[in-house]
CSV table of C-alpha atoms in Angstrom, one decimal:
chain,number,residue,atom,x,y,z
A,15,UNK,CA,8.8,0.1,-13.2
A,16,UNK,CA,9.0,2.3,-16.3
A,17,UNK,CA,6.4,5.0,-16.3
A,18,UNK,CA,5.8,7.0,-19.5
A,19,UNK,CA,3.4,9.9,-19.8
A,20,UNK,CA,3.0,13.1,-21.7
A,21,UNK,CA,3.7,16.2,-19.6
A,22,UNK,CA,2.8,19.6,-21.0
A,23,UNK,CA,3.0,18.1,-24.5
A,24,UNK,CA,6.3,16.3,-24.1
A,25,UNK,CA,6.7,12.6,-23.6
A,26,UNK,CA,8.5,11.8,-20.4
A,27,UNK,CA,9.7,8.4,-19.2
A,28,UNK,CA,11.2,7.5,-15.8
A,29,UNK,CA,12.1,4.3,-13.9
A,30,UNK,CA,10.3,4.6,-10.5
A,31,UNK,CA,8.9,2.6,-7.7
A,32,UNK,CA,5.2,1.7,-8.2
A,33,UNK,CA,4.3,3.5,-5.0
A,34,UNK,CA,5.6,6.8,-6.3
A,35,UNK,CA,2.9,9.4,-6.1
A,36,UNK,CA,2.4,11.7,-9.1
A,37,UNK,CA,3.3,14.8,-7.2
A,38,UNK,CA,6.7,13.4,-6.4
A,39,UNK,CA,7.2,12.0,-9.9
A,40,UNK,CA,6.7,15.5,-11.2
A,41,UNK,CA,8.8,17.3,-8.7
A,42,UNK,CA,11.6,14.9,-7.8
A,43,UNK,CA,11.9,12.7,-10.9
A,44,UNK,CA,11.1,15.2,-13.7
A,45,UNK,CA,12.1,18.4,-11.9
A,46,UNK,CA,8.9,20.3,-12.4
A,47,UNK,CA,8.6,21.9,-9.0
A,48,UNK,CA,5.8,24.3,-10.0
A,49,UNK,CA,3.4,21.8,-8.7
A,50,UNK,CA,3.4,22.1,-4.9
A,51,UNK,CA,3.3,19.3,-2.4
A,52,UNK,CA,1.2,20.3,0.6
A,53,UNK,CA,-1.1,18.4,3.0
A,54,UNK,CA,-0.6,14.9,1.5
A,55,UNK,CA,-4.2,14.1,2.3
A,56,UNK,CA,-6.1,15.5,-0.7
A,57,UNK,CA,-7.5,18.3,1.3
A,58,UNK,CA,-5.4,21.4,0.4
A,59,UNK,CA,-5.3,21.1,-3.4
A,60,UNK,CA,-2.0,22.9,-4.0
A,61,UNK,CA,-0.9,19.7,-5.9
A,62,UNK,CA,-3.7,19.9,-8.5
A,63,UNK,CA,-2.6,19.0,-12.0
A,64,UNK,CA,-4.6,18.0,-15.1
A,65,UNK,CA,-4.8,14.4,-16.3
A,66,UNK,CA,-6.5,14.3,-19.7
A,67,UNK,CA,-7.9,17.8,-19.1
A,68,UNK,CA,-9.4,17.1,-15.7
A,69,UNK,CA,-8.0,18.6,-12.5
A,70,UNK,CA,-6.9,15.9,-10.0
A,71,UNK,CA,-5.0,16.0,-6.7
A,72,UNK,CA,-1.6,14.5,-7.6
A,73,UNK,CA,-0.7,13.6,-3.9
A,74,UNK,CA,-3.5,11.0,-4.1
A,75,UNK,CA,-2.7,9.6,-7.5
A,76,UNK,CA,0.0,7.1,-8.4
A,77,UNK,CA,2.4,8.1,-11.1
A,78,UNK,CA,1.9,4.6,-12.5
A,79,UNK,CA,-1.9,5.3,-12.9
A,80,UNK,CA,-1.0,8.4,-15.0
A,81,UNK,CA,1.1,6.2,-17.4
A,82,UNK,CA,-0.1,6.7,-21.0
A,83,UNK,CA,-2.0,9.8,-20.1
A,84,UNK,CA,-1.6,13.5,-20.8
A,85,UNK,CA,-0.6,15.5,-17.7
A,86,UNK,CA,-0.6,19.3,-17.6
A,87,UNK,CA,1.1,21.2,-14.8
A,88,UNK,CA,1.3,24.9,-13.9
A,89,UNK,CA,4.4,25.1,-16.1
A,90,UNK,CA,2.2,24.2,-19.1
A,91,UNK,CA,0.0,27.3,-18.6
A,92,UNK,CA,2.4,29.7,-20.3
A,93,UNK,CA,2.7,29.1,-24.0
A,94,UNK,CA,5.6,30.5,-26.1
A,95,UNK,CA,6.4,33.1,-23.5
A,96,UNK,CA,2.8,34.3,-23.2
A,97,UNK,CA,1.1,34.0,-19.9
A,98,UNK,CA,-2.3,32.4,-19.6
A,99,UNK,CA,-5.0,34.9,-18.8
A,100,UNK,CA,-5.4,33.1,-15.5
A,101,UNK,CA,-1.8,33.8,-14.6
A,102,UNK,CA,-2.2,37.4,-15.8
A,103,UNK,CA,-5.3,37.7,-13.6
A,104,UNK,CA,-3.4,36.5,-10.5
A,105,UNK,CA,-0.8,39.3,-11.2
A,106,UNK,CA,-3.4,42.0,-11.9
A,107,UNK,CA,-5.6,41.2,-8.9
A,108,UNK,CA,-3.0,40.2,-6.4
A,109,UNK,CA,-4.3,36.6,-6.4
A,110,UNK,CA,-1.3,35.4,-4.4
A,111,UNK,CA,0.4,36.3,-1.2
A,112,UNK,CA,2.8,33.6,-0.1
A,113,UNK,CA,2.1,31.7,-3.4
A,114,UNK,CA,1.9,28.3,-2.0
A,115,UNK,CA,-1.7,27.4,-3.1
A,116,UNK,CA,-1.3,29.3,-6.4
A,117,UNK,CA,-0.3,26.4,-8.8
A,118,UNK,CA,-3.3,24.4,-7.8
A,119,UNK,CA,-5.7,27.3,-7.7
A,120,UNK,CA,-4.6,28.3,-11.3
A,121,UNK,CA,-5.0,24.8,-12.7
A,122,UNK,CA,-8.5,24.5,-11.3
A,123,UNK,CA,-9.3,28.0,-12.5
A,124,UNK,CA,-8.1,27.2,-16.0
A,125,UNK,CA,-10.3,24.0,-16.1
A,126,UNK,CA,-13.3,25.9,-14.8
A,127,UNK,CA,-13.0,28.7,-17.5
A,128,UNK,CA,-12.5,26.1,-20.2
A,129,UNK,CA,-15.9,24.7,-19.3
A,130,UNK,CA,-17.7,27.8,-18.2
A,131,UNK,CA,-16.3,31.1,-19.7
A,132,UNK,CA,-18.6,33.3,-17.5
A,133,UNK,CA,-18.8,31.8,-14.1
A,134,UNK,CA,-20.5,33.8,-11.3
A,135,UNK,CA,-18.9,34.2,-7.9
A,136,UNK,CA,-20.7,31.2,-6.3
A,137,UNK,CA,-19.6,28.9,-9.2
A,138,UNK,CA,-15.9,30.0,-8.7
A,139,UNK,CA,-16.2,29.5,-5.0
A,140,UNK,CA,-17.6,26.0,-5.5
A,141,UNK,CA,-14.9,25.2,-8.1
A,142,UNK,CA,-12.1,26.0,-5.7
A,143,UNK,CA,-13.8,24.6,-2.6
A,144,UNK,CA,-11.3,21.7,-2.5
A,145,UNK,CA,-8.4,24.1,-2.2
A,146,UNK,CA,-7.0,25.9,0.8
A,147,UNK,CA,-5.3,29.4,0.8
A,148,UNK,CA,-3.7,29.6,4.2
A,149,UNK,CA,-3.2,33.3,3.7
A,150,UNK,CA,-7.0,33.3,3.4
A,151,UNK,CA,-6.8,35.5,0.3
A,152,UNK,CA,-9.8,34.0,-1.3
A,153,UNK,CA,-11.4,37.3,-2.4
A,154,UNK,CA,-8.4,38.2,-4.5
A,155,UNK,CA,-8.2,34.7,-6.0
A,156,UNK,CA,-11.9,35.0,-7.0
A,157,UNK,CA,-11.3,38.5,-8.5
A,158,UNK,CA,-8.2,37.1,-10.4
A,159,UNK,CA,-10.3,34.3,-11.9
A,160,UNK,CA,-13.1,36.8,-12.8
A,161,UNK,CA,-10.4,39.1,-14.4
A,162,UNK,CA,-9.2,36.2,-16.6
A,163,UNK,CA,-12.8,35.3,-17.5
A,164,UNK,CA,-13.6,38.8,-18.6
A,165,UNK,CA,-10.4,39.2,-20.5
A,166,UNK,CA,-11.0,35.9,-22.4
A,167,UNK,CA,-14.6,37.0,-23.2
A,168,UNK,CA,-13.3,40.3,-24.6
A,169,UNK,CA,-10.6,38.5,-26.6
A,170,UNK,CA,-13.3,36.1,-28.0
A,171,UNK,CA,-15.4,39.0,-29.1
A,172,UNK,CA,-12.5,40.7,-30.8
A,173,UNK,CA,-11.5,37.5,-32.5
A,174,UNK,CA,-15.1,37.0,-33.7
A,175,UNK,CA,-15.2,40.6,-34.9
A,176,UNK,CA,-11.9,40.1,-36.8
A,177,UNK,CA,-13.1,36.9,-38.5
A,178,UNK,CA,-16.4,38.6,-39.5
A,179,UNK,CA,-14.5,41.4,-41.1
A,180,UNK,CA,-12.3,38.8,-42.8
A,181,UNK,CA,-15.5,37.0,-44.1
A,182,UNK,CA,-17.0,40.2,-45.5
A,183,UNK,CA,-13.8,41.4,-47.1
B,3,UNK,CA,6.3,12.5,3.6
B,4,UNK,CA,3.4,10.1,3.4
B,5,UNK,CA,3.9,7.3,0.8
B,6,UNK,CA,2.3,3.8,0.6
B,7,UNK,CA,4.4,0.8,1.6
B,8,UNK,CA,5.9,-1.0,-1.4
B,9,UNK,CA,3.6,-3.0,-3.7
B,10,UNK,CA,3.6,-4.3,-7.3
B,11,UNK,CA,1.4,-2.6,-9.8
B,12,UNK,CA,-0.7,-4.3,-12.4
B,13,UNK,CA,-3.0,-2.6,-14.9
B,14,UNK,CA,-6.2,-4.6,-15.9
B,15,UNK,CA,-7.2,-4.6,-19.6
B,16,UNK,CA,-10.7,-6.0,-19.0
B,17,UNK,CA,-13.0,-7.0,-16.2
B,18,UNK,CA,-12.1,-10.6,-16.8
B,19,UNK,CA,-8.4,-9.7,-16.7
B,20,UNK,CA,-8.9,-7.9,-13.4
B,21,UNK,CA,-10.7,-11.0,-11.9
B,22,UNK,CA,-8.0,-13.3,-13.3
B,23,UNK,CA,-5.3,-11.1,-11.6
B,24,UNK,CA,-7.2,-11.0,-8.3
B,25,UNK,CA,-7.4,-14.8,-8.4
B,26,UNK,CA,-3.8,-15.3,-9.4
B,27,UNK,CA,-2.3,-12.8,-6.9
B,28,UNK,CA,-4.4,-13.8,-4.0
B,29,UNK,CA,-5.8,-12.1,-0.9
B,30,UNK,CA,-3.0,-9.5,-0.8
B,31,UNK,CA,-4.2,-7.9,-4.1
B,32,UNK,CA,-6.5,-4.9,-4.0
B,33,UNK,CA,-8.3,-3.0,-6.8
B,34,UNK,CA,-7.6,0.7,-7.2
B,35,UNK,CA,-10.2,2.9,-9.0
B,36,UNK,CA,-10.1,6.6,-8.0
B,37,UNK,CA,-7.8,5.8,-5.2
B,38,UNK,CA,-9.1,8.6,-2.9
B,39,UNK,CA,-10.0,6.2,-0.2
B,40,UNK,CA,-7.4,3.4,-0.7
B,41,UNK,CA,-4.3,5.6,-1.1
B,42,UNK,CA,-4.8,7.6,2.1
B,43,UNK,CA,-5.4,4.2,3.9
B,44,UNK,CA,-2.1,2.9,2.4
B,45,UNK,CA,-0.2,6.1,3.4
B,46,UNK,CA,-1.3,5.5,7.0
B,47,UNK,CA,-0.5,1.8,6.7
B,48,UNK,CA,-4.1,1.0,7.6
B,49,UNK,CA,-3.9,-0.9,4.3
B,50,UNK,CA,-0.7,-2.5,2.9
B,51,UNK,CA,-1.7,-4.6,-0.1
B,52,UNK,CA,1.2,-6.4,-1.9
B,53,UNK,CA,-0.4,-5.9,-5.3
B,54,UNK,CA,-2.5,-3.1,-6.8
B,55,UNK,CA,-4.7,-3.7,-9.8
B,56,UNK,CA,-5.5,-0.5,-11.6
B,57,UNK,CA,-9.0,-0.7,-13.3
B,58,UNK,CA,-9.1,2.9,-14.6
B,59,UNK,CA,-8.7,1.7,-18.2
B,60,UNK,CA,-12.0,-0.2,-17.9
B,61,UNK,CA,-14.4,2.7,-18.5
B,62,UNK,CA,-16.0,1.0,-21.5
B,63,UNK,CA,-17.1,-1.9,-19.3
B,64,UNK,CA,-17.6,-0.2,-16.0
B,65,UNK,CA,-18.4,3.5,-16.4
B,66,UNK,CA,-22.1,4.1,-17.3
B,67,UNK,CA,-25.5,5.2,-16.1
B,68,UNK,CA,-28.1,3.1,-17.9
B,69,UNK,CA,-31.7,4.0,-17.2
B,70,UNK,CA,-34.6,1.8,-18.2
B,71,UNK,CA,-38.3,1.8,-17.3
B,72,UNK,CA,-38.0,-0.1,-14.1
B,73,UNK,CA,-34.3,0.1,-13.1
B,74,UNK,CA,-31.1,2.1,-13.2
B,75,UNK,CA,-27.8,0.3,-13.6
B,76,UNK,CA,-24.7,2.2,-12.7
B,77,UNK,CA,-21.2,0.9,-13.5
B,78,UNK,CA,-18.8,0.6,-10.5
B,79,UNK,CA,-16.2,2.9,-12.1
B,80,UNK,CA,-18.7,5.8,-12.6
B,81,UNK,CA,-17.2,8.9,-11.1
B,82,UNK,CA,-18.8,11.2,-8.6
B,83,UNK,CA,-18.8,14.0,-11.1
B,84,UNK,CA,-20.9,12.0,-13.5
B,85,UNK,CA,-23.3,11.1,-10.8
B,86,UNK,CA,-23.6,14.8,-10.0
B,87,UNK,CA,-23.9,16.0,-13.5
B,88,UNK,CA,-26.3,13.5,-15.0
B,89,UNK,CA,-29.7,15.3,-15.5
B,90,UNK,CA,-31.4,11.9,-16.2
B,91,UNK,CA,-30.2,10.5,-12.9
B,92,UNK,CA,-31.2,13.6,-11.0
B,93,UNK,CA,-34.7,13.4,-12.6
B,94,UNK,CA,-35.2,9.8,-11.7
B,95,UNK,CA,-33.4,9.7,-8.3
B,96,UNK,CA,-32.8,13.2,-7.0
B,97,UNK,CA,-31.1,11.9,-3.9
B,98,UNK,CA,-27.9,11.3,-6.0
B,99,UNK,CA,-27.5,15.0,-6.9
B,100,UNK,CA,-28.4,16.0,-3.3
B,101,UNK,CA,-25.6,13.8,-2.0
B,102,UNK,CA,-23.0,14.3,-4.7
B,103,UNK,CA,-23.1,18.1,-4.2
B,104,UNK,CA,-21.7,17.6,-0.7
B,105,UNK,CA,-19.4,14.6,-1.3
B,106,UNK,CA,-15.8,15.6,-1.1
B,107,UNK,CA,-14.9,18.6,-3.4
B,108,UNK,CA,-15.1,19.1,-7.2
B,109,UNK,CA,-11.5,18.0,-7.8
B,110,UNK,CA,-11.8,14.8,-5.7
B,111,UNK,CA,-15.2,14.1,-7.4
B,112,UNK,CA,-13.3,13.9,-10.8
B,113,UNK,CA,-11.6,10.7,-9.6
B,114,UNK,CA,-13.7,9.0,-6.9
B,115,UNK,CA,-16.1,6.3,-8.0
B,116,UNK,CA,-19.4,4.8,-6.9
B,117,UNK,CA,-17.8,1.3,-6.6
B,118,UNK,CA,-14.8,2.6,-4.7
B,119,UNK,CA,-17.1,4.4,-2.2
B,120,UNK,CA,-19.3,1.4,-1.6
B,121,UNK,CA,-16.3,-1.0,-1.3
B,122,UNK,CA,-14.5,1.3,1.2
B,123,UNK,CA,-17.6,0.8,3.4
B,124,UNK,CA,-16.7,3.7,5.6
B,125,UNK,CA,-19.6,4.2,8.0
B,126,UNK,CA,-19.3,8.0,7.2
B,127,UNK,CA,-19.5,7.4,3.5
B,128,UNK,CA,-22.6,9.0,1.9
B,129,UNK,CA,-23.3,6.8,-1.1
B,130,UNK,CA,-23.8,3.7,1.0
B,131,UNK,CA,-26.6,5.5,2.8
B,132,UNK,CA,-28.0,6.7,-0.6
B,133,UNK,CA,-27.9,3.2,-2.0
B,134,UNK,CA,-29.5,1.8,1.1
B,135,UNK,CA,-32.3,4.3,1.0
B,136,UNK,CA,-32.9,3.3,-2.6
B,137,UNK,CA,-32.9,-0.4,-1.9
B,138,UNK,CA,-30.1,-0.9,-4.3
B,139,UNK,CA,-28.4,-4.2,-5.1
B,140,UNK,CA,-24.7,-4.8,-5.9
B,141,UNK,CA,-23.5,-7.0,-8.7
B,142,UNK,CA,-20.3,-8.9,-7.6
B,143,UNK,CA,-18.3,-10.7,-10.2
B,144,UNK,CA,-15.8,-13.6,-9.8
B,145,UNK,CA,-14.4,-16.5,-11.7
B,146,UNK,CA,-17.8,-18.3,-11.3
B,147,UNK,CA,-19.8,-15.5,-12.8
B,148,UNK,CA,-22.0,-12.8,-11.2
B,149,UNK,CA,-24.0,-12.7,-8.0
B,150,UNK,CA,-26.3,-10.0,-6.7
B,151,UNK,CA,-26.6,-9.0,-3.1
B,152,UNK,CA,-28.7,-6.3,-1.4
B,153,UNK,CA,-27.0,-3.3,0.2
B,154,UNK,CA,-27.9,-4.8,3.6
B,155,UNK,CA,-26.0,-8.0,2.7
B,156,UNK,CA,-23.2,-6.1,0.9
B,157,UNK,CA,-22.3,-3.8,3.8
B,158,UNK,CA,-21.1,-6.2,6.5
B,159,UNK,CA,-19.7,-3.6,8.8
B,160,UNK,CA,-17.1,-0.8,8.9
B,161,UNK,CA,-14.7,-1.3,6.0
B,162,UNK,CA,-16.1,-4.8,5.4
B,163,UNK,CA,-18.2,-5.9,2.4
B,164,UNK,CA,-19.6,-9.0,0.8
B,165,UNK,CA,-16.9,-8.8,-1.9
B,166,UNK,CA,-14.7,-11.9,-1.4
B,167,UNK,CA,-11.1,-12.5,-2.4
B,168,UNK,CA,-11.0,-12.9,-6.2
B,169,UNK,CA,-14.2,-10.9,-6.7
B,170,UNK,CA,-15.0,-7.3,-7.7
B,171,UNK,CA,-18.0,-5.1,-7.6
B,172,UNK,CA,-19.0,-4.3,-11.1
B,173,UNK,CA,-22.5,-2.7,-11.0
B,174,UNK,CA,-25.1,-1.2,-8.8
B,175,UNK,CA,-28.8,-1.8,-9.7
B,176,UNK,CA,-31.5,0.5,-8.3
B,177,UNK,CA,-35.2,-0.3,-8.8
B,178,UNK,CA,-37.3,2.5,-10.3
B,179,UNK,CA,-40.9,2.6,-9.0
B,180,UNK,CA,-43.7,4.9,-10.2
B,181,UNK,CA,-44.9,7.8,-7.9
B,182,UNK,CA,-41.6,7.7,-6.0
B,183,UNK,CA,-38.9,10.2,-5.1
B,184,UNK,CA,-36.0,10.7,-2.8
B,185,UNK,CA,-33.8,13.3,-0.9
B,186,UNK,CA,-30.6,13.6,1.0
B,187,UNK,CA,-29.5,15.9,3.8
B,188,UNK,CA,-26.0,16.2,5.3
B,189,UNK,CA,-24.4,18.3,7.9
B,190,UNK,CA,-20.7,18.9,7.5
B,191,UNK,CA,-18.3,21.3,9.2
B,192,UNK,CA,-16.9,22.6,6.0
B,193,UNK,CA,-16.9,22.0,2.3
B,194,UNK,CA,-15.6,18.5,1.5
B,195,UNK,CA,-15.5,17.2,5.0
B,196,UNK,CA,-17.0,13.9,6.2
B,197,UNK,CA,-20.5,14.1,7.4
B,198,UNK,CA,-21.2,15.0,11.1
B,199,UNK,CA,-24.3,13.0,10.2
B,200,UNK,CA,-26.5,12.6,7.1
B,201,UNK,CA,-29.8,10.9,6.2
B,202,UNK,CA,-31.4,10.0,2.9
B,203,UNK,CA,-35.0,9.0,2.3
B,204,UNK,CA,-36.8,7.3,-0.5
B,205,UNK,CA,-40.6,7.0,-0.7
B,206,UNK,CA,-43.2,5.4,-3.0
B,207,UNK,CA,-46.7,6.9,-2.8
B,208,UNK,CA,-50.0,5.2,-3.4
B,209,UNK,CA,-52.5,8.0,-3.7
B,210,UNK,CA,-52.4,9.9,-0.4
B,211,UNK,CA,-50.4,7.4,1.6
B,212,UNK,CA,-46.9,6.2,1.6
B,213,UNK,CA,-46.8,2.7,0.1
B,214,UNK,CA,-43.2,2.1,0.9
B,215,UNK,CA,-40.4,4.2,2.5
B,216,UNK,CA,-36.8,3.7,3.4
B,217,UNK,CA,-34.2,5.8,5.2
B,218,UNK,CA,-30.4,5.4,5.0
B,219,UNK,CA,-28.2,6.9,7.7
B,220,UNK,CA,-24.6,7.9,7.6
B,221,UNK,CA,-21.9,8.5,10.3
B,222,UNK,CA,-24.1,7.7,13.2
B,223,UNK,CA,-23.3,4.0,13.7
B,224,UNK,CA,-21.2,1.1,12.4
B,225,UNK,CA,-23.8,-0.5,10.2
B,226,UNK,CA,-27.2,1.1,9.7
B,227,UNK,CA,-28.5,-0.5,6.5
B,228,UNK,CA,-32.1,-1.6,6.2
B,229,UNK,CA,-33.6,-0.1,9.4
B,230,UNK,CA,-36.8,-2.2,9.2
B,231,UNK,CA,-38.8,-0.3,12.0
B,232,UNK,CA,-38.6,2.8,9.9
B,233,UNK,CA,-40.1,1.1,6.8
B,234,UNK,CA,-42.8,-0.5,9.0
B,235,UNK,CA,-43.7,2.9,10.6
B,236,UNK,CA,-44.0,4.5,7.1
B,237,UNK,CA,-46.0,1.8,5.3
B,238,UNK,CA,-49.6,2.7,4.6
B,239,UNK,CA,-49.4,6.0,6.5
B,240,UNK,CA,-50.5,9.4,5.2
B,241,UNK,CA,-47.6,11.8,5.2
B,242,UNK,CA,-47.6,14.3,8.1
B,243,UNK,CA,-45.2,16.2,10.3
B,244,UNK,CA,-46.2,13.9,13.2
B,245,UNK,CA,-45.3,10.8,11.2
B,246,UNK,CA,-41.9,12.4,10.2
B,247,UNK,CA,-41.2,13.1,13.8
B,248,UNK,CA,-42.1,9.6,14.9
B,249,UNK,CA,-39.8,8.1,12.2
B,250,UNK,CA,-37.1,10.6,13.0
B,251,UNK,CA,-37.2,9.3,16.6
B,252,UNK,CA,-36.8,5.7,15.3
B,253,UNK,CA,-33.8,6.8,13.4
B,254,UNK,CA,-32.3,8.5,16.5
B,255,UNK,CA,-33.1,5.4,18.6
B,256,UNK,CA,-31.2,3.2,16.1
B,257,UNK,CA,-28.2,5.5,16.0
B,258,UNK,CA,-25.1,4.8,18.1
B,259,UNK,CA,-22.6,7.6,17.2
B,260,UNK,CA,-19.4,8.3,19.0
B,261,UNK,CA,-18.4,11.6,20.4
B,262,UNK,CA,-15.4,13.0,18.4
B,263,UNK,CA,-14.1,16.2,16.9
B,264,UNK,CA,-17.1,16.4,14.6
B,265,UNK,CA,-19.6,16.6,17.5
B,266,UNK,CA,-21.0,14.9,20.5
B,267,UNK,CA,-23.0,11.7,20.4
B,268,UNK,CA,-26.0,13.7,21.6
B,269,UNK,CA,-25.7,16.2,18.8
B,270,UNK,CA,-25.2,13.5,16.1
B,271,UNK,CA,-28.3,11.6,17.5
B,272,UNK,CA,-30.2,14.8,17.2
B,273,UNK,CA,-29.0,15.2,13.6
B,274,UNK,CA,-30.1,11.6,12.8
B,275,UNK,CA,-33.6,12.6,13.8
B,276,UNK,CA,-33.8,16.0,12.2
B,277,UNK,CA,-32.1,15.0,8.9
B,278,UNK,CA,-34.4,12.0,8.7
B,279,UNK,CA,-37.4,14.4,9.1
B,280,UNK,CA,-36.1,16.8,6.5
B,281,UNK,CA,-35.3,14.1,4.0
B,282,UNK,CA,-38.7,12.4,4.3
B,283,UNK,CA,-40.5,15.8,4.0
B,284,UNK,CA,-38.5,16.6,0.9
B,285,UNK,CA,-38.9,13.1,-0.7
B,286,UNK,CA,-42.6,13.2,-0.2
B,287,UNK,CA,-42.9,16.7,-1.5
B,288,UNK,CA,-41.0,15.7,-4.6
B,289,UNK,CA,-43.0,12.5,-5.1
B,290,UNK,CA,-46.3,14.4,-4.8
B,291,UNK,CA,-45.3,17.3,-6.9
B,292,UNK,CA,-45.5,19.8,-4.1
B,293,UNK,CA,-41.8,20.5,-3.7
B,294,UNK,CA,-41.2,24.3,-3.5
B,295,UNK,CA,-37.5,23.9,-3.9
B,296,UNK,CA,-36.9,25.0,-0.3
B,297,UNK,CA,-33.7,23.7,1.2
B,298,UNK,CA,-35.2,21.9,4.1
């Protein structure tokens, strides 16, 4: 069957078997290997991508079901060569060791910060509770997300300051 | 690599269209909603439908929480996340938020649905116990129109429901009674896991006594809906620790869990009793306005 969806803002269409899972559609048919394929049982969360701005586990989702929807993968975090603050946070705070869980962790983190710009540690832990870091590097992952949150709040304050100056000028 | 066996995919454009497809394609057609129960079953070849009917476009018809004075109606496609986040639902039926907090994980909750959970009819699935405690009814729709069945009649046994070929679950209806409340307690080994055991309780007070009470159990037997001896033991009684212990023992006596990696049969039976006690205590405290917010 023909499956057409938007991936990171671009329309993509492929002929696939109806049983094709979204994670394999992205990796094997579209060549976006940033999304990782892990446990295959919706436990580990390394395959998390967004569908219409909501994180979902792409190993337990048919590509056909995503037809007509907007998918965002880890490749879509970087915009015009500029890293997302979540990606920067993972660099600054050593949020990855082997890197296998990282794409899913970052997509879930991005969704969390879009809804809650100032999550406390318990909220972050709850948000990533469906994801497994087999290096057990959870503390640095949490610090990375906190780093991104605080950077974004600072940027928001700066932007607000700049626009106030603009208004008074 | 785990992938489902081959099937043909259809996307429903309305509830009527989904029912028409179910009837045209026959007994080898299955509905997919969130897919978080069905797809794992298909990967393991425990399910191998020839046709999959995707109902995810039917949110306008099937995704809602409608609260009236005497009833709550929830559409079958309502996601776990909505059931968790709805403040109105938590105020009327706090058992939903208690349970949803510990069902799967936040990412899975974005996809999984109430209808999918009930239709999966897994004996370890929490929402069946919740809906049983709340004395819910299920609306099943087919070519001949709608019919309504109680949770007891809906849940036929493990992985078996009253939904026949050519029919689908469209709505769950829960009666709202004054002076009532509810609570849910679950023991799981880690976040997102299936229950080792869980219990939910719903009570209606009449002054100082329990006018009506129900307990739903999960993961401690093949089909534990509508345990009548529990309701009989609660009816007309003043709440007390002694009463909760007696009812907890009835829950344990009605349990028949298996020993597995999640625990021994003895441990699960103990949990059936203890979680029944805690849920009853919490439900009564909430119904009488004496809840301190303590966990157990």
